[in-house]
């Protein structure tokens, strides 16, 4: 197929998905997006109806080298990138970065560790409802945490960092999920509430409704989530979390230095941090549930899914009235891989998975002990067996 070079081919944005770039090129030149898409793609090798980009054709169309294009567009890289290192869902990025890229909305496929645009101090966050990125100039702690996040990445690798940050987000969701504001003003709940008020103003219900996105609640807890992720990603602390009673105390003590812990005075509600120490800390990091596929039917990117839009509206309404934040965090798909771990029982509803993720009751302890025995052939009298591990924070009885 002969591809003619476009008269004014603008460059792609960093991490842009190919369909977004082709859409912008078509808009700028008054062309039909799907015609242009067919010109620069071919049917996927498996013989399906979906199409993948042919780098040579896109290079001919834009007059840019394949090398330069592949630097920006992950889908053009050869060999293919490890898609597990990227989010499976493309999203909008920093609107201030995007303003230099004409031709319409820029949609990017970001790696798991990108939450903040450091240049413009904006919160990009997990894929949500594609609102413009939130300004962080009032909350420098969040910007700084992105740098700390990158340091964990370079030390521990992407898989351990991914698991640690999501696990930490889920801990924050559990801590924030209290029926009433804690009386103790030093409780981390108040820090998060103050940040959430800066990001989602509480002048009145309608302002809060319009400004709401669950992504901003992730921003509010991000600094403490990174504090916890440092521990969760460290082999030393994982080993302590899963060690003798004294070692466990050391781990929980370290946790309490970083966030409010124990976070509830009602242990019957469970304890997600103790649950993690017992059930998850000794297992390999949880992997993403979905991975991105570079092949698609059409060049037009789908807009927000109706159920996703409905879920967002419900959360926005709920938050604007009650300002309760733990529950939307725990229910967001972003943390699903660690709330509903591969080895946890299958629950039909999210509530079941969330309930399980904080269990520390005797029945649960026994079940974990059996699993560990199966794996290591330890006897129950071994001091490292979890039945002996009831600490003051894990003696709750859901049984
Ligand atoms: Zn930016």
Tab-separated table of N, CA, C and O in Angstrom, residues 187-249:
chain	number	residue	atom	x	y	z
A	187	UNK	N	-4.288	11.645	63.895
A	187	UNK	CA	-4.605	10.484	63.051
A	187	UNK	C	-4.470	10.898	61.583
A	187	UNK	O	-4.881	11.995	61.188
A	188	UNK	N	-3.884	10.004	60.792
A	188	UNK	CA	-3.597	10.331	59.389
A	188	UNK	C	-4.881	10.657	58.603
A	188	UNK	O	-4.840	11.348	57.580
A	189	UNK	N	-6.014	10.195	59.098
A	189	UNK	CA	-7.316	10.508	58.490
A	189	UNK	C	-7.441	12.013	58.239
A	189	UNK	O	-7.906	12.459	57.189
A	190	UNK	N	-7.003	12.822	59.228
A	190	UNK	CA	-7.165	14.272	59.130
A	190	UNK	C	-6.244	14.870	58.063
A	190	UNK	O	-6.615	15.822	57.379
A	191	UNK	N	-5.032	14.294	57.923
A	191	UNK	CA	-4.118	14.747	56.866
A	191	UNK	C	-4.754	14.500	55.500
A	191	UNK	O	-4.753	15.363	54.628
A	192	UNK	N	-5.297	13.294	55.333
A	192	UNK	CA	-5.894	12.941	54.035
A	192	UNK	C	-7.130	13.785	53.755
A	192	UNK	O	-7.352	14.227	52.640
A	193	UNK	N	-7.911	14.006	54.804
A	193	UNK	CA	-9.124	14.812	54.639
A	193	UNK	C	-8.751	16.230	54.192
A	193	UNK	O	-9.380	16.797	53.302
A	194	UNK	N	-7.682	16.787	54.792
A	194	UNK	CA	-7.267	18.147	54.430
A	194	UNK	C	-6.792	18.194	52.977
A	194	UNK	O	-7.132	19.117	52.229
A	195	UNK	N	-6.027	17.183	52.556
A	195	UNK	CA	-5.572	17.162	51.153
A	195	UNK	C	-6.764	17.003	50.218
A	195	UNK	O	-6.823	17.643	49.166
A	196	UNK	N	-7.709	16.130	50.606
A	196	UNK	CA	-8.882	15.916	49.754
A	196	UNK	C	-9.692	17.202	49.627
A	196	UNK	O	-10.252	17.488	48.569
A	197	UNK	N	-9.708	18.026	50.683
A	197	UNK	CA	-10.445	19.294	50.606
A	197	UNK	C	-9.750	20.281	49.675
A	197	UNK	O	-10.396	21.112	49.044
A	198	UNK	N	-8.416	20.192	49.598
A	198	UNK	CA	-7.698	21.056	48.657
A	198	UNK	C	-7.944	20.609	47.216
A	198	UNK	O	-8.048	21.436	46.307
A	199	UNK	N	-8.054	19.298	47.003
A	199	UNK	CA	-8.213	18.782	45.640
A	199	UNK	C	-9.685	18.774	45.200
A	199	UNK	O	-9.993	18.944	44.028
A	200	UNK	N	-10.579	18.522	46.157
A	200	UNK	CA	-12.013	18.485	45.852
A	200	UNK	C	-12.679	19.460	46.817
A	200	UNK	O	-13.018	19.096	47.938
A	201	UNK	N	-12.837	20.719	46.402
A	201	UNK	CA	-13.322	21.747	47.328
A	201	UNK	C	-14.679	21.380	47.905
A	201	UNK	O	-15.487	20.726	47.246
A	202	UNK	N	-14.898	21.804	49.155
A	202	UNK	CA	-16.137	21.417	49.827
A	202	UNK	C	-17.043	22.627	50.049
A	202	UNK	O	-17.795	22.670	51.007
A	203	UNK	N	-16.951	23.632	49.145
A	203	UNK	CA	-17.805	24.824	49.291
A	203	UNK	C	-19.275	24.423	49.387
A	203	UNK	O	-20.001	24.878	50.233
A	204	UNK	N	-19.680	23.604	48.433
A	204	UNK	CA	-21.041	23.065	48.514
A	204	UNK	C	-21.071	21.737	47.763
A	204	UNK	O	-20.088	21.349	47.127
A	205	UNK	N	-22.223	21.061	47.831
A	205	UNK	CA	-22.347	19.720	47.248
A	205	UNK	C	-22.035	19.709	45.755
A	205	UNK	O	-21.372	18.816	45.249
A	206	UNK	N	-22.522	20.735	45.021
A	206	UNK	CA	-22.358	20.684	43.562
A	206	UNK	C	-20.902	20.938	43.159
A	206	UNK	O	-20.402	20.346	42.211
A	207	UNK	N	-20.196	21.809	43.897
A	207	UNK	CA	-18.763	22.019	43.602
A	207	UNK	C	-18.015	20.705	43.809
A	207	UNK	O	-17.210	20.293	42.977
A	208	UNK	N	-18.297	20.068	44.941
A	208	UNK	CA	-17.612	18.810	45.256
A	208	UNK	C	-17.955	17.746	44.211
A	208	UNK	O	-17.089	16.979	43.793
A	209	UNK	N	-19.198	17.718	43.767
A	209	UNK	CA	-19.627	16.734	42.770
A	209	UNK	C	-18.849	16.917	41.466
A	209	UNK	O	-18.345	15.963	40.890
A	210	UNK	N	-18.730	18.177	41.027
A	210	UNK	CA	-18.050	18.439	39.744
A	210	UNK	C	-16.552	18.178	39.835
A	210	UNK	O	-15.926	17.727	38.899
A	211	UNK	N	-15.950	18.498	40.990
A	211	UNK	CA	-14.494	18.370	41.116
A	211	UNK	C	-14.061	16.943	41.448
A	211	UNK	O	-12.883	16.632	41.423
A	212	UNK	N	-15.033	16.081	41.760
A	212	UNK	CA	-14.682	14.752	42.266
A	212	UNK	C	-14.053	13.858	41.197
A	212	UNK	O	-14.501	13.817	40.059
A	213	UNK	N	-13.015	13.154	41.565
A	213	UNK	CA	-12.620	11.940	40.842
A	213	UNK	C	-11.910	11.057	41.867
A	213	UNK	O	-11.214	11.578	42.749
A	214	UNK	N	-12.118	9.747	41.759
A	214	UNK	CA	-11.484	8.856	42.728
A	214	UNK	C	-9.971	8.985	42.617
A	214	UNK	O	-9.245	8.826	43.597
A	215	UNK	N	-9.505	9.304	41.397
A	215	UNK	CA	-8.072	9.488	41.190
A	215	UNK	C	-7.496	10.508	42.187
A	215	UNK	O	-6.381	10.339	42.689
A	216	UNK	N	-8.267	11.568	42.473
A	216	UNK	CA	-7.774	12.596	43.410
A	216	UNK	C	-7.674	12.054	44.835
A	216	UNK	O	-6.864	12.529	45.633
A	217	UNK	N	-8.514	11.070	45.168
A	217	UNK	CA	-8.409	10.465	46.508
A	217	UNK	C	-7.114	9.650	46.600
A	217	UNK	O	-6.484	9.589	47.655
A	218	UNK	N	-6.725	9.035	45.477
A	218	UNK	CA	-5.422	8.346	45.463
A	218	UNK	C	-4.305	9.369	45.690
A	218	UNK	O	-3.325	9.077	46.373
A	219	UNK	N	-4.464	10.574	45.119
A	219	UNK	CA	-3.450	11.626	45.322
A	219	UNK	C	-3.351	11.988	46.799
A	219	UNK	O	-2.253	12.173	47.329
A	220	UNK	N	-4.515	12.064	47.473
A	220	UNK	CA	-4.530	12.489	48.881
A	220	UNK	C	-3.737	11.537	49.770
A	220	UNK	O	-3.112	11.966	50.746
A	221	UNK	N	-3.731	10.248	49.442
A	221	UNK	CA	-3.024	9.278	50.302
A	221	UNK	C	-1.633	8.922	49.757
A	221	UNK	O	-0.887	8.175	50.405
A	222	UNK	N	-1.286	9.455	48.579
A	222	UNK	CA	-0.056	9.024	47.895
A	222	UNK	C	1.205	9.140	48.771
A	222	UNK	O	1.992	8.176	48.828
A	223	UNK	N	1.448	10.254	49.478
A	223	UNK	CA	2.688	10.318	50.279
A	223	UNK	C	2.799	9.180	51.307
A	223	UNK	O	3.851	8.549	51.428
A	224	UNK	N	1.707	8.887	52.024
A	224	UNK	CA	1.764	7.812	53.030
A	224	UNK	C	1.818	6.448	52.328
A	224	UNK	O	2.450	5.508	52.838
A	225	UNK	N	1.155	6.350	51.172
A	225	UNK	CA	1.218	5.085	50.425
A	225	UNK	C	2.663	4.785	50.035
A	225	UNK	O	3.122	3.638	50.140
A	226	UNK	N	3.405	5.818	49.635
A	226	UNK	CA	4.815	5.598	49.281
A	226	UNK	C	5.636	5.278	50.532
A	226	UNK	O	6.504	4.400	50.501
A	227	UNK	N	5.319	5.941	51.659
A	227	UNK	CA	5.987	5.593	52.925
A	227	UNK	C	5.851	4.095	53.206
A	227	UNK	O	6.809	3.427	53.607
A	228	UNK	N	4.619	3.589	53.022
A	228	UNK	CA	4.359	2.164	53.303
A	228	UNK	C	4.967	1.267	52.223
A	228	UNK	O	5.470	0.178	52.518
A	229	UNK	N	4.936	1.747	50.974
A	229	UNK	CA	5.453	0.926	49.864
A	229	UNK	C	6.938	0.641	50.039
A	229	UNK	O	7.427	-0.423	49.644
A	230	UNK	N	7.657	1.593	50.645
A	230	UNK	CA	9.089	1.379	50.909
A	230	UNK	C	9.258	0.107	51.755
A	230	UNK	O	10.118	-0.736	51.481
A	231	UNK	N	8.398	-0.044	52.770
A	231	UNK	CA	8.462	-1.240	53.630
A	231	UNK	C	8.026	-2.496	52.877
A	231	UNK	O	8.677	-3.536	52.952
A	232	UNK	N	6.891	-2.354	52.190
A	232	UNK	CA	6.281	-3.533	51.559
A	232	UNK	C	7.201	-4.111	50.475
A	232	UNK	O	7.242	-5.320	50.267
A	233	UNK	N	7.968	-3.233	49.814
A	233	UNK	CA	8.839	-3.715	48.732
A	233	UNK	C	10.170	-4.253	49.254
A	233	UNK	O	10.913	-4.890	48.520
A	234	UNK	N	10.460	-4.014	50.543
A	234	UNK	CA	11.781	-4.382	51.059
A	234	UNK	C	11.792	-5.828	51.568
A	234	UNK	O	11.012	-6.165	52.465
A	235	UNK	N	12.679	-6.679	51.039
A	235	UNK	CA	12.751	-8.060	51.513
A	235	UNK	C	12.944	-8.146	53.022
A	235	UNK	O	12.359	-9.012	53.681
A	236	UNK	N	13.717	-7.217	53.593
A	236	UNK	CA	13.976	-7.225	55.038
A	236	UNK	C	12.667	-7.112	55.822
A	236	UNK	O	12.405	-7.876	56.746
A	237	UNK	N	11.824	-6.144	55.428
A	237	UNK	CA	10.579	-5.927	56.170
A	237	UNK	C	9.533	-6.986	55.859
A	237	UNK	O	8.725	-7.341	56.698
A	238	UNK	N	9.552	-7.512	54.640
A	238	UNK	CA	8.621	-8.609	54.306
A	238	UNK	C	8.937	-9.814	55.182
A	238	UNK	O	8.052	-10.490	55.681
A	239	UNK	N	10.218	-10.066	55.357
A	239	UNK	CA	10.627	-11.213	56.158
A	239	UNK	C	10.205	-11.012	57.619
A	239	UNK	O	9.756	-11.941	58.280
A	240	UNK	N	10.292	-9.758	58.098
A	240	UNK	CA	9.866	-9.481	59.468
A	240	UNK	C	8.342	-9.598	59.599
A	240	UNK	O	7.843	-10.129	60.592
A	241	UNK	N	7.627	-9.119	58.621
A	241	UNK	CA	6.158	-9.186	58.640
A	241	UNK	C	5.690	-10.622	58.786
A	241	UNK	O	4.639	-10.910	59.341
A	242	UNK	N	6.526	-11.531	58.306
A	242	UNK	CA	6.141	-12.924	58.234
A	242	UNK	C	6.998	-13.767	59.183
A	242	UNK	O	7.052	-14.982	59.108
A	243	UNK	N	7.644	-13.098	60.143
A	243	UNK	CA	8.588	-13.800	61.012
A	243	UNK	C	8.017	-14.162	62.376
A	243	UNK	O	6.813	-14.417	62.513
A	244	UNK	N	8.876	-14.171	63.380
A	244	UNK	CA	8.450	-14.505	64.746
A	244	UNK	C	7.594	-13.368	65.308
A	244	UNK	O	7.506	-12.294	64.710
A	245	UNK	N	7.042	-13.601	66.471
A	245	UNK	CA	6.161	-12.597	67.084
A	245	UNK	C	6.897	-11.264	67.277
A	245	UNK	O	6.360	-10.198	66.991
A	246	UNK	N	8.156	-11.355	67.724
A	246	UNK	CA	8.926	-10.122	67.949
A	246	UNK	C	9.180	-9.403	66.633
A	246	UNK	O	9.038	-8.184	66.530
A	247	UNK	N	9.517	-10.182	65.624
A	247	UNK	CA	9.771	-9.569	64.310
A	247	UNK	C	8.512	-8.906	63.769
A	247	UNK	O	8.558	-7.815	63.194
A	248	UNK	N	7.382	-9.581	63.982
A	248	UNK	CA	6.116	-8.978	63.547
A	248	UNK	C	5.848	-7.661	64.244
A	248	UNK	O	5.376	-6.710	63.626
A	249	UNK	N	6.147	-7.632	65.541
A	249	UNK	CA	5.965	-6.376	66.292
A	249	UNK	C	6.823	-5.275	65.688
A	249	UNK	O	6.401	-4.138	65.560
